[in-house]
Every structure is written in C-alpha cells, then in structure tokens.
Coordinates of C-alpha atoms in Angstrom, one line a residue:
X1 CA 111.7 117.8 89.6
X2 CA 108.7 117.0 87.6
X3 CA 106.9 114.7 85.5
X4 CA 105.4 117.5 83.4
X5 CA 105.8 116.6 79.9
X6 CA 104.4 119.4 78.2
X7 CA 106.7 121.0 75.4
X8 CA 107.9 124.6 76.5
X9 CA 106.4 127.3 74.2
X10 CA 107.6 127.3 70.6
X11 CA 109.6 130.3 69.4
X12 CA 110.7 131.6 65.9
X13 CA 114.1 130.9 65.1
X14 CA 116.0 134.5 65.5
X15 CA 116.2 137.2 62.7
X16 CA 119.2 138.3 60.9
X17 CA 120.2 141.8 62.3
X18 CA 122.5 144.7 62.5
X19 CA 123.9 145.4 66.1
X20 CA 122.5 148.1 67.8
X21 CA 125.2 151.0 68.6
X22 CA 123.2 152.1 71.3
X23 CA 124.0 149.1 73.5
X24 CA 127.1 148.3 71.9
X25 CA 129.8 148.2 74.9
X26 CA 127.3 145.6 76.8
X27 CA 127.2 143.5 73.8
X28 CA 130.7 143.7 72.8
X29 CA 131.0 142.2 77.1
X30 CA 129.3 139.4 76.5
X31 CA 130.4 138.1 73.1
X32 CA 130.0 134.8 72.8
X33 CA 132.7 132.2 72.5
X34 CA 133.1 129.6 69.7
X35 CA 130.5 126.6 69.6
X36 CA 130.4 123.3 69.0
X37 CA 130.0 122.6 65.2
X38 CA 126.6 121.1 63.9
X39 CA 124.4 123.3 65.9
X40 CA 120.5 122.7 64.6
X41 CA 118.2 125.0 62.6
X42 CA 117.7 127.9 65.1
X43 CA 121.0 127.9 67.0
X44 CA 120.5 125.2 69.0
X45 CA 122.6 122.1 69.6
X46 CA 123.0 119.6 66.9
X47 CA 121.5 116.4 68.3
X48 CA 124.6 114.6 68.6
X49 CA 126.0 116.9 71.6
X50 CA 122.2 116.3 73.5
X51 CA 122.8 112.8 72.9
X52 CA 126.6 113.0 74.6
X53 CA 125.1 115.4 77.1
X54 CA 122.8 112.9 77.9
X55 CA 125.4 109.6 78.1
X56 CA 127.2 112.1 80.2
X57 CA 124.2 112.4 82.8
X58 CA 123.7 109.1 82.9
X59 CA 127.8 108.4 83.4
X60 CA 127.3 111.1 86.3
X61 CA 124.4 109.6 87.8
X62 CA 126.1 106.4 88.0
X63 CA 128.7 107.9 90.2
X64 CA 127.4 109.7 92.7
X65 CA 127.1 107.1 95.7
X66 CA 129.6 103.8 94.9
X67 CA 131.6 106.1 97.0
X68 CA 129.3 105.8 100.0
X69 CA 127.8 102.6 99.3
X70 CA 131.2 100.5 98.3
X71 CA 132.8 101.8 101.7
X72 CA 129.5 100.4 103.6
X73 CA 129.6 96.9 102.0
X74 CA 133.8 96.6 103.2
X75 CA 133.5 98.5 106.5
X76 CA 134.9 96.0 108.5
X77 CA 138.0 95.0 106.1
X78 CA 138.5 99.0 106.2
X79 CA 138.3 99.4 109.7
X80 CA 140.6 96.4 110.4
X81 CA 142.8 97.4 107.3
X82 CA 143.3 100.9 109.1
X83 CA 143.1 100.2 112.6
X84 CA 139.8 102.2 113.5
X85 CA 137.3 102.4 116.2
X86 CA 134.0 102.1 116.3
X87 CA 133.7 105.8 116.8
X88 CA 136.3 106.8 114.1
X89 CA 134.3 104.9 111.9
X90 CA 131.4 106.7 112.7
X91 CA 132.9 109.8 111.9
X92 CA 133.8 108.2 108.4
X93 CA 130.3 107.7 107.8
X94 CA 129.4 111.1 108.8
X95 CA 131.4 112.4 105.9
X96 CA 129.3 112.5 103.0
X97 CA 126.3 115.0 104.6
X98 CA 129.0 117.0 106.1
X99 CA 130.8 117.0 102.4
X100 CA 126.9 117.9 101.0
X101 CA 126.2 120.8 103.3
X102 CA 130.3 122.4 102.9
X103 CA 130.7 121.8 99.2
X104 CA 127.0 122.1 97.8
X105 CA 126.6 125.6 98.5
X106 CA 130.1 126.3 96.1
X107 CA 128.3 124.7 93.2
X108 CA 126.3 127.7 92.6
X109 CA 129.2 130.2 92.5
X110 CA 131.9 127.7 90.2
X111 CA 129.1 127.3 87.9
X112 CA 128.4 131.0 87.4
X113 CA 132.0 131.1 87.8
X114 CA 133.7 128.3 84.8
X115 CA 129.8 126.8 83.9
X116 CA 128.3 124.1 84.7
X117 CA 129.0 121.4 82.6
X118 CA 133.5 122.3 83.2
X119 CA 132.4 122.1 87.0
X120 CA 130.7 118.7 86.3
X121 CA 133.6 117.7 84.3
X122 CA 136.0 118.5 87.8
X123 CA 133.5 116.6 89.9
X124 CA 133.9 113.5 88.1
X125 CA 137.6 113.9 87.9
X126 CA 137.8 114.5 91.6
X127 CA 135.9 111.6 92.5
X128 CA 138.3 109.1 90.2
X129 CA 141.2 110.9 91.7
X130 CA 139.7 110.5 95.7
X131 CA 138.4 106.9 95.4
X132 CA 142.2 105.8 93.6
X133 CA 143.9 107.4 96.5
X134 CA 142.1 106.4 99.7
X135 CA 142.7 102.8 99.7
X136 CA 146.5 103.5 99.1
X137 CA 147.2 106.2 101.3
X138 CA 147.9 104.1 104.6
X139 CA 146.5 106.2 107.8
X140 CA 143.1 107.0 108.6
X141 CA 143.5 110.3 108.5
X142 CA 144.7 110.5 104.7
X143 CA 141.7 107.7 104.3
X144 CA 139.0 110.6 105.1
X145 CA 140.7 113.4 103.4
X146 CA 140.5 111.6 99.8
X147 CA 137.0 110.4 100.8
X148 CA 136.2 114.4 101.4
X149 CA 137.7 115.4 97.9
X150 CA 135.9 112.3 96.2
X151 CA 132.8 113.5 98.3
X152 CA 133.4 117.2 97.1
X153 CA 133.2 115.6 93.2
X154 CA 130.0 114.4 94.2
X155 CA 128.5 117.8 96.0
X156 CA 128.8 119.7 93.5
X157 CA 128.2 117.7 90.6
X158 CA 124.7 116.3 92.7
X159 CA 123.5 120.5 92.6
X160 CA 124.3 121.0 89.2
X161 CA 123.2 117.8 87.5
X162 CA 118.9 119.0 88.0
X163 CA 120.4 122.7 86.1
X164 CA 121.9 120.6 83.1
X165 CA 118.7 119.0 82.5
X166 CA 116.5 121.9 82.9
X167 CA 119.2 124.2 80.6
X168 CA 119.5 121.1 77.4
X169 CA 116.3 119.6 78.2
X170 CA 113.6 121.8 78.7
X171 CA 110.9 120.3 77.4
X172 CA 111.8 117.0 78.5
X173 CA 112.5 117.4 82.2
X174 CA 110.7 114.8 83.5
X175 CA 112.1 112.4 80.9
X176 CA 115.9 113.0 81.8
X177 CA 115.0 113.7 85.4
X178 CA 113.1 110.1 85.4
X179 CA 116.6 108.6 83.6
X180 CA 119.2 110.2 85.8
X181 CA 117.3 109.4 88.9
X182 CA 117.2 105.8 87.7
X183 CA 121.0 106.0 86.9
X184 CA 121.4 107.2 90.4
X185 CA 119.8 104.1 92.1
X186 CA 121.4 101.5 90.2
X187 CA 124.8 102.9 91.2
X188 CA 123.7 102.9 94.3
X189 CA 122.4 99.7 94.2
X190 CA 125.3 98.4 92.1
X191 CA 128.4 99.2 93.9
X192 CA 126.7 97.7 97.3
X193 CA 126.0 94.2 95.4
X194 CA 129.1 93.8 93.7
X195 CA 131.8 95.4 95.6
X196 CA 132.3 91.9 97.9
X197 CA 132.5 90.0 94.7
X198 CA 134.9 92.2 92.7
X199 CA 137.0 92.3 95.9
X200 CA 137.0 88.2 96.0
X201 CA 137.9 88.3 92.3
X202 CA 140.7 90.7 92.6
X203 CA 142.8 88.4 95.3
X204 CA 140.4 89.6 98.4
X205 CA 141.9 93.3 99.1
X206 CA 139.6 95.7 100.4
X207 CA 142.0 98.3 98.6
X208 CA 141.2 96.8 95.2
X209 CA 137.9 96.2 95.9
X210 CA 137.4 99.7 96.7
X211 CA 139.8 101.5 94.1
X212 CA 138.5 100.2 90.9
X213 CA 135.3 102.0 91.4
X214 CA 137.8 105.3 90.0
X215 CA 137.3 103.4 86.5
X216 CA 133.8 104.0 86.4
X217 CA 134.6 107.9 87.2
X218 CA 137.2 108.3 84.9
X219 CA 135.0 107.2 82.3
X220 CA 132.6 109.7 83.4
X221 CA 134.8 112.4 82.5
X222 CA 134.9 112.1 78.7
X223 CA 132.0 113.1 77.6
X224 CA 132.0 116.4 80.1
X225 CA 135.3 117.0 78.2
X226 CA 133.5 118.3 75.4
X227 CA 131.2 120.5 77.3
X228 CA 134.3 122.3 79.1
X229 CA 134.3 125.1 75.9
X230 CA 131.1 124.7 74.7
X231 CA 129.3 127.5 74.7
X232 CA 126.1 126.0 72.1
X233 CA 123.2 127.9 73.3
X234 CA 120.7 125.2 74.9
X235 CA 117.1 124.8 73.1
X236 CA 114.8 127.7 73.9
X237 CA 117.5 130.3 74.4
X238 CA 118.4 133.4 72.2
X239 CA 122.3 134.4 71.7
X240 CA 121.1 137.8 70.4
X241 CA 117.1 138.4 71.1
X242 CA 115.8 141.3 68.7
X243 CA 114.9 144.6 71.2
X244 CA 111.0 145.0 71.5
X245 CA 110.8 141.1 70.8
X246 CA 109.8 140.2 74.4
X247 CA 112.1 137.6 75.1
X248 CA 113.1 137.1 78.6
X249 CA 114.5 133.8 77.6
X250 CA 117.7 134.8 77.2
X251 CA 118.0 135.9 81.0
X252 CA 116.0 133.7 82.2
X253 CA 117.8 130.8 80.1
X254 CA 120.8 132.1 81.4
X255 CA 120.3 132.1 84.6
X256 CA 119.0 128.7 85.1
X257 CA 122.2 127.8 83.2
X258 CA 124.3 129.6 85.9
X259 CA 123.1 131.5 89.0
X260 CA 120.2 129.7 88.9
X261 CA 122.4 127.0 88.1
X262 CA 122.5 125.9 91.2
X263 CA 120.5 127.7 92.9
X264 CA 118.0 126.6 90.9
X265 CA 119.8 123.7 91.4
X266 CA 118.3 123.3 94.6
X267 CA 114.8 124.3 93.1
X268 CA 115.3 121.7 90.2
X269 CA 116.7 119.3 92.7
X270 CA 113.3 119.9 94.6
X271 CA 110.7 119.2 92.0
X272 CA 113.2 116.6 90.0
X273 CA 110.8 113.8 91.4
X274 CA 108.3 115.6 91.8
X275 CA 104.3 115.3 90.2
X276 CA 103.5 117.6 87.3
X277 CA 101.0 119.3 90.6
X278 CA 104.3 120.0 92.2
X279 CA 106.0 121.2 89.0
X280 CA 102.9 123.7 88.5
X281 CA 102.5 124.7 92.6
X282 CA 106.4 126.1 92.5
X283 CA 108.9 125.9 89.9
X284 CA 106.7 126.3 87.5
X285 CA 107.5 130.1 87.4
X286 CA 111.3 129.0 87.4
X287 CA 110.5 126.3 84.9
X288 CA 108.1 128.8 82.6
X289 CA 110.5 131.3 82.3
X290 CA 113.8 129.2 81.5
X291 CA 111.8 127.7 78.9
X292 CA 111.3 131.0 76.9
X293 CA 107.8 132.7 77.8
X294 CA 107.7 136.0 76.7
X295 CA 108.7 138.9 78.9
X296 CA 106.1 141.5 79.9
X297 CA 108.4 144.4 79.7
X298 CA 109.3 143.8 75.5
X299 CA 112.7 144.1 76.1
X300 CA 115.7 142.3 75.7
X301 CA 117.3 143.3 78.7
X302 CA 113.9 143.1 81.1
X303 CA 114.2 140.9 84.2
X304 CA 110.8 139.5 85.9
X305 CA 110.6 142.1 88.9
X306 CA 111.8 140.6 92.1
X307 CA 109.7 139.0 94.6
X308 CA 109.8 140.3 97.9
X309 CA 112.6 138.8 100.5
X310 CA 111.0 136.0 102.2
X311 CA 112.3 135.9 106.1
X312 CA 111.9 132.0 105.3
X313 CA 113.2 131.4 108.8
X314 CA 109.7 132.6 110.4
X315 CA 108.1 129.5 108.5
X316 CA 107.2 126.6 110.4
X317 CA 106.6 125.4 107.4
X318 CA 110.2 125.6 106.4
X319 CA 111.7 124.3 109.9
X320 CA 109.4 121.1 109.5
X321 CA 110.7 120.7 105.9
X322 CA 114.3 120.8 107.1
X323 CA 114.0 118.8 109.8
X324 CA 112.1 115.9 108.1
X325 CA 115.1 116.1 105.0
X326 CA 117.5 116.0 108.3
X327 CA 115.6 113.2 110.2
X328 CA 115.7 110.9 106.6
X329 CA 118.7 111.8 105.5
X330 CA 120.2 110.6 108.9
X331 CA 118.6 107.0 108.7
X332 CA 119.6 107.3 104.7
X333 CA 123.2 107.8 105.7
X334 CA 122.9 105.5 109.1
X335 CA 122.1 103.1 106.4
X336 CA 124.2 103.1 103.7
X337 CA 127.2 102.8 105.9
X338 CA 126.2 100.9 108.8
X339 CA 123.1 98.6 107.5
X340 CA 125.7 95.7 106.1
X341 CA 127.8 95.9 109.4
X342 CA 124.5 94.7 111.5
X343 CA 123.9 91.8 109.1
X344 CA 127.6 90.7 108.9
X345 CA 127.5 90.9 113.0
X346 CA 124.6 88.7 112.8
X347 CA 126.1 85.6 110.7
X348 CA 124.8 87.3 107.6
X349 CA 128.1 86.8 104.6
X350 CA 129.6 89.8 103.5
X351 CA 128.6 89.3 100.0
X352 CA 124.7 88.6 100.9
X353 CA 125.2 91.6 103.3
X354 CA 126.3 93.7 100.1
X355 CA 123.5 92.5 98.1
X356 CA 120.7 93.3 101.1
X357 CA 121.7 96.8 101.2
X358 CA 121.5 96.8 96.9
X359 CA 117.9 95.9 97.6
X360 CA 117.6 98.7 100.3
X361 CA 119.1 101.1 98.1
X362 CA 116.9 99.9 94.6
X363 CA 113.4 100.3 96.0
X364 CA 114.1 103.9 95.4
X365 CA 113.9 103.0 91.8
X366 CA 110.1 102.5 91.1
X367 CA 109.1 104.4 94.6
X368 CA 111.0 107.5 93.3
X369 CA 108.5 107.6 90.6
X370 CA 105.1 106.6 92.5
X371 CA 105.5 108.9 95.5
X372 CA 106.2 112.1 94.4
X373 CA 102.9 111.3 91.5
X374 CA 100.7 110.4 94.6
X375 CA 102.0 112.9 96.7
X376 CA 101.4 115.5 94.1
X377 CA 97.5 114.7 93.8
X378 CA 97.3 115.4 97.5
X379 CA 96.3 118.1 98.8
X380 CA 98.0 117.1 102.7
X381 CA 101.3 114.9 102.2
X382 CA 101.1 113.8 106.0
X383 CA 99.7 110.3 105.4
X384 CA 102.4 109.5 103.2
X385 CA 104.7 110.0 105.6
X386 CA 103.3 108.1 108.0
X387 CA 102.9 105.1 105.9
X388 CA 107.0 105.1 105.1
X389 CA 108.0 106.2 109.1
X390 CA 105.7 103.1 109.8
X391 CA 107.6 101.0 107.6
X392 CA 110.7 101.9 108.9
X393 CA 109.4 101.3 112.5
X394 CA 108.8 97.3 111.8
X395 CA 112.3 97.2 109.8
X396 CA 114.3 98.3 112.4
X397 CA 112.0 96.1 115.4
X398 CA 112.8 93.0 112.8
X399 CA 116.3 94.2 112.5
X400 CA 116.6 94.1 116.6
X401 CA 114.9 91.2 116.8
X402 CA 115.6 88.5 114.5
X403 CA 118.6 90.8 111.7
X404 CA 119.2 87.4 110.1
X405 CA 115.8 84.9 109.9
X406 CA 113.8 88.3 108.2
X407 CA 116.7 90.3 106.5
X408 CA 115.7 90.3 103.3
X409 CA 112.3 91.5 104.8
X410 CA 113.7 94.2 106.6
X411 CA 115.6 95.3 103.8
X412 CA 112.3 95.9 101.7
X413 CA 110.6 97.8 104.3
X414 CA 113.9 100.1 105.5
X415 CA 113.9 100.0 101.5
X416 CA 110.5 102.0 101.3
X417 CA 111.0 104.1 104.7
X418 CA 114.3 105.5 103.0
X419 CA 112.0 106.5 100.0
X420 CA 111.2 109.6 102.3
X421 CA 113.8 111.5 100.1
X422 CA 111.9 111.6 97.0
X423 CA 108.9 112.8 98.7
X424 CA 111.1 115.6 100.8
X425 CA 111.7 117.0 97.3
X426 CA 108.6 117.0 96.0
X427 CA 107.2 118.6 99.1
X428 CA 109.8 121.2 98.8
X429 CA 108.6 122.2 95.3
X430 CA 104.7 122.3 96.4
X431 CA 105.4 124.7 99.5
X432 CA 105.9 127.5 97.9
X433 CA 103.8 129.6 95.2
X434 CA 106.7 131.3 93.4
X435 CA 110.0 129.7 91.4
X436 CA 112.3 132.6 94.1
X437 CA 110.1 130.7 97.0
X438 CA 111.2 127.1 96.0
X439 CA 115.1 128.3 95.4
X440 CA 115.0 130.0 99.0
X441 CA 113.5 126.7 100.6
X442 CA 115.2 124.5 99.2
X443 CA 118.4 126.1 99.8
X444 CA 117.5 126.2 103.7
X445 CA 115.9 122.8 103.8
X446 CA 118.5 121.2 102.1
X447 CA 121.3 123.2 103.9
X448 CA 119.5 122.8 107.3
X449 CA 118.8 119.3 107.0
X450 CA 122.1 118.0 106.1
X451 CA 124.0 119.4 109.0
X452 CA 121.3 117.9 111.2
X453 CA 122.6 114.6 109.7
X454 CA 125.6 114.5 110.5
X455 CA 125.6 113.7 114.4
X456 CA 123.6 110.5 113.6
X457 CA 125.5 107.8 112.1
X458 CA 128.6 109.2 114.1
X459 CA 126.4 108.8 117.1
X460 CA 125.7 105.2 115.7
X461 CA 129.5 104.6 116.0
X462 CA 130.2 105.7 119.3
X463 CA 127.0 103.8 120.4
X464 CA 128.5 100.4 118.9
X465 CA 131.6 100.7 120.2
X466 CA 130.7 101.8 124.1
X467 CA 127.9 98.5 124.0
X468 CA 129.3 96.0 122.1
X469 CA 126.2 95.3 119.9
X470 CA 123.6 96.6 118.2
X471 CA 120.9 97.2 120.6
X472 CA 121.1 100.8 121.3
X473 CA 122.0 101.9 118.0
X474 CA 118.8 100.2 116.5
X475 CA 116.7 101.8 119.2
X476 CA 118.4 105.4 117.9
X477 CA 117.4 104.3 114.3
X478 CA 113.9 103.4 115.2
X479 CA 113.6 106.5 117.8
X480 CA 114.4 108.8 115.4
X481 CA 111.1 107.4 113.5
X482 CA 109.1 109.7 115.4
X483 CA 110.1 112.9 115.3
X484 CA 110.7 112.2 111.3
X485 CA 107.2 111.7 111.3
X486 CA 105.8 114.6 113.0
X487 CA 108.0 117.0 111.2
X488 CA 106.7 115.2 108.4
X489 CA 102.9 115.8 108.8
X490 CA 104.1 119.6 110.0
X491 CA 105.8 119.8 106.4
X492 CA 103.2 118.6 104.5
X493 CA 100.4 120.3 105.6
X494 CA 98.4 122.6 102.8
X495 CA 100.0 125.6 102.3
X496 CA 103.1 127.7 101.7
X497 CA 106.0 129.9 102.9
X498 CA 104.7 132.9 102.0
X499 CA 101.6 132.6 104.2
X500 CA 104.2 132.5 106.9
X501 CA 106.6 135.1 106.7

C-alpha cells in the first residue's frame, strides 16, 4: 500500500452533452443518485467532505484493535469475572483471526452490495454496540458472541478502509495510507496502556474498564453518517465519460470503489505499506487504472481484457506467502492477548503490564514505514525476515528466562519481530506482475493465513492451563520462529505467481 506519491494523470473536466439514445436503457440503469452539495470544479468532492472522509479514516483506524488489545491488558479480571479456564480463554483469544477469515471475505459483496463507506458506517456501529454489550452480558458464552459481532465491525471495515483511500485519495495513497496506518497503531497502542488506568479510575471494574471503549466507536460513526447517501464521484472518476473519449476510469474507478472494493481491498491492503517498488511491481496496474489512464479500446464501456485464471494454488510462492502471514499473525495474536498475562504472572503490575504490550504494539509505528521502503529496494526480502524471526527468538528466550528483570527489553524486540506484518503486505504486492495477480494472492494469503492462526493462541491456553506456567507455551512462541522464517525466505524470493502456475 504504497509510498508512491506521484499525482495520477490529469484529465479535462467532462463536456456538456446530449444523452446518446443508442445506449439509453443502460444509462437510464445506472442513474445516479443525489450528491453531496459543494462538489469541486469537475464533479468532484468539495474539499470539505475529503476532509470529513479523512477524520472518518482516522476515527476508523483508531478502532480497529482496542477491542483485542483492551481484552489482553484485563484478561485475568475477565476470566475471574466469568469463571473461565485457561483453555476457554484461549479460545477467546482465537476469536479475532477466526472473525478476520469468516467476515473479511463478506466485505467485498456488502460493499458492491450498500457501498463502502454505509458498510464502514455499520462496522463502526457494530463494534460500539459489541464492546457495550460484552461486559454486561453475564456468561461466557454471551461474552464471545458480542466479542464476534464487535470483531465482525472490525473485518469488514479493516478490507474496505485500503478501497476508501485508493477511491477519495488517489493521488495521495501513500499519504492517507501512512496516516491511517499510524492511527491504527496508536489505538492499538493506546487502549493496551490505558485500559488498567481507566479501569482504576472508574471504581476498578473490568466491565467499565472495558465498555467505555464503545465511546470511542460511536464517535466513529458520525462522520460515515454522511457518506451513507453519498454518491459524489471520487477525484479522477467520470459520472458520464463522452463515447470515443477513452476513459476506462469510470469502470475502473468503479470498481475499485466496489468489487474491487474489497477485493482490491486485499490488493490495496497488500501494498498499503508497501515501497513505491512494490506499488510499481503489482498494483500498479490496479492503481494506474483506478486513477484514470486512458482506455485502449476508446470507449466508454471498454474493460481492460482479462488476465488469464491463475491456478494460484500451484505457487509455492503463494503457499510460503500464506504461511509466513499465518506463522506472524499467530505470534501477533498470541501476543496481543496473552503477552500481559506472562508479565502479570511474573510480579509484573497490571498497569506496567498494559503499558509493555503499548510498546510492543507502537514499534509498528516507525517500522511500518522503514520495512516495507527497505524491503522494496530489495530484490530478495529473505534477510529481512530473518533479522525480525531473530529478534523474536531472543524476546521470547528473555521472556522464559528472566519475563520481569528484561521486560521492557523483550517488549522492544517481540516489538520489531511482530513488524513481520507490514513486510507480509508488501511482499504480497511485489509477487505478482499484474493488479488481477496481487487481488488473487492476497485474497489466498490473507484467507489462508488467518485460519492457520487460529489454533495458536488457543493452543497457548490449553498449554497454560495443563502446566501451570509459562514454560511450554513460550517454547511454542519461540518454536514457531522457525518455520516463520523459512516460509519467509521461500516468500520472498525473486519472482512471481505467474512463473508458477
């Protein structure tokens, strides 16, 4: 998701015209609806809706892992509160991938479906709703049922978030990308630092403490409130391109806005943190042609000709992609909700336990930007990975042996090893030479690689329970190293899908 800043190709503002009786029943089908008011010189927004657009990203952003990381920081009140087991609660923290792989793949049919920015608008609303009902609801059961519908809120709205940007931002990409990603982390970061100390301010109740984080989702909502009937084209698009013009933007336009919504979603979601190499090495095409290059046909209705069906399951390339996003989103996940639980256990306090795992969580705010630029002026990505799988080798040996004399050391280095995710999604967008390419891999690494997650921090659970410490599960943590790093330097080796299948 790239740091490409060049502006997308300029085009002349569209030409009064007569409608064209010829095609009149397809344009009468697709009439549009009534925009916003203030719309800019050309038919684009007025600059007032890209600034709400962008407070709404940034709203968004902010919400899309208190959920996760809030829960992590009062896992033991919660657990107490409810009456669970160690393995129970490992199935709580096996939740959110299991949410990501069920519910990501509907964001791409409710955006075609109601649009992008209504479905957005739902996903925030469904996240206040889950995170004000879970504390309350009084059974462990009902506990991970609102936790799934908050989860769902975040799903979709993660998919569709990369499409917004690319569809009201397209010659700023990197910019937003860069500000949403940033927004993203210091949620993150935030709700694991201050959760302990809200709780202690609100009369220590893990239910409080864990419910007011629905205030910063309903706030979310209001400015996607406005989107819901919008229908103001984005900059670069056409609402009525003149035949013989050769402008594909409108299609293309359109379907990053929708189909390719989120299925670009995953593509956009891919190069989001990605170098201006990996922008250019994959979603370029995507990218080029939302933007408004000319189509080669000259007409209004022409659509780039397909590209042939990749059998992207014949790629080792592809099967070492999803693996590697498995392998790190299991220790990300392993992390978020068990990482405070081994300080706590080792006469760590809560609230320094919360703040450890903000660090952990905020090196991924300068590391999401220097990885992916590195990574994208490398031809091989392998000895990246190696360098991060290293780092989270000597964080979880100093978190088995000595969790409270070096914490704040292990929480740097687990800090960097978890920045993995960043350079998944740049890789992602470099392994593959066509726009279709990075939407296909994507979709299967992604897909793939979250429902390899799930076992592990469930397995973490079960582990802790059955051995009464934290010995085995650290070895799992540290274990899993390995294989993240070979399917690493399998991923990252120089060249695509298409020269394997």
């Amino acid at each position: 998701m790239p740091y490409d800043e060049t502006p997308a190709p300029t085009q002349a503002p569209p030409q009064p015209k007569t409608p064209n009786r010829s095609s009149a029943g397809s344009s009468a089908a697709r009439l549009p609806a009534p925009r916003l008011p203030g719309p800019v010189d050309g038919g684009g927004p007025a600059p007032w809706l890209l600034r709400l657009i962008a407070v709404g990203l940034v709203l968004a952003a902010l919400n899309l892992r208190p959920a996760i990381t809030s829960l992590g920081a009062l896992l033991e009140e919660v657990r107490e509160g409810l009456h669970m087991s160690g393995s129970v609660a490992g199935v709580l923290t096996s939740v959110p991938p299991l949410c990501f792989a069920v519910f990501g793949v509907m964001a791409p049919r409710l955006a075609r479906r109601f649009g992008a920015g209504t479905v957005v608008c739902a996903g925030m609303a469904a996240i206040a709703a889950g995170l004000v009902i879970r504390p309350y609801i009084g059974s462990t059961a009902g506990f991970l049922a609102a936790s799934a519908l908050a989860l769902m809120g975040i799903a979709v709205s993660n998919i569709l978030m990369p499409v917004i940007v690319k569809r009201w931002f397209p010659d700023r990409v990197g910019t937003m990308t860069g500000l949403y990603s940033m927004a993203l982390a210091l949620g993150t970061a935030l709700a694991a630092a201050v959760t302990v100390p809200l709780t202690g301010a609100l009369g220590g109740n893990w239910r409080s403490g864990l419910a007011v984080w629905a205030v910063l989702a309903a706030l979310a909502v209001l400015p996607w409130i406005v989107l819901v009937r919008d229908r103001t084209p984005a900059p670069g698009q056409r609402e009525a391109p003149r035949p013989g013009r050769g402008s594909g933007s409108a299609s293309a336009s359109g379907t990053a806005s929708a189909s390719g919504g989120a299925s670009g979603s995953a593509s956009a979601l891919g190069t989001a943190s990605g170098s201006g190499s990996a922008q250019g090495s994959g979603p370029a095409s995507a990218s080029g042609t939302a933007s408004g290059s000319p189509s080669a046909s000259g007409s209004a209705d022409a659509r780039p000709a397909e590209a042939p069906a990749l059998r992207i399951t014949r790629s080792r390339t592809a099967w070492g992609l999803a693996c590697f996003f498995g392998l790190q989103a299991t220790a990300a996940y392993i992390t978020m909700g068990w990482m405070p639980q081994i300080f706590r256990d080792a006469g760590v306090p809560a609230g320094t336990a919360g703040v450890l795992l903000a660090v952990t969580m905020a090196m991924g705010v300068p590391l999401a930007f220097v990885i992916p630029r590195v990574a994208g002026r490398l031809r091989q990505q392998g000895p990246i990975v190696v360098v991060l799988g290293l780092c989270g080798l000597i964080g979880y040996t100093g978190l088995y042996l000595a969790p409270a004399a070096g914490a704040w050391a292990w929480a740097l280095l687990l800090g960097v090893a978890n920045c993995a995710f960043p350079l998944a999604l740049t890789m992602i967008g470099m392994r593959s030479r066509t726009g279709a390419g990075v939407v296909r891999l994507s979709a299967f690494a992604q897909s793939t690689g979250y429902l390899l997650s799930i076992p592990g921090p469930l397995l973490v659970g079960v582990l802790y329970q059955h051995s009464g410490g934290w010995g085995l599960p650290i070895a799992l943590m540290a274990g899993l190293m390995i294989p993240q790093m070979v399917a690493g330097v399998l991923a990252g080796r120089d060249r695509t899908i298409e020269d394997e299948c």
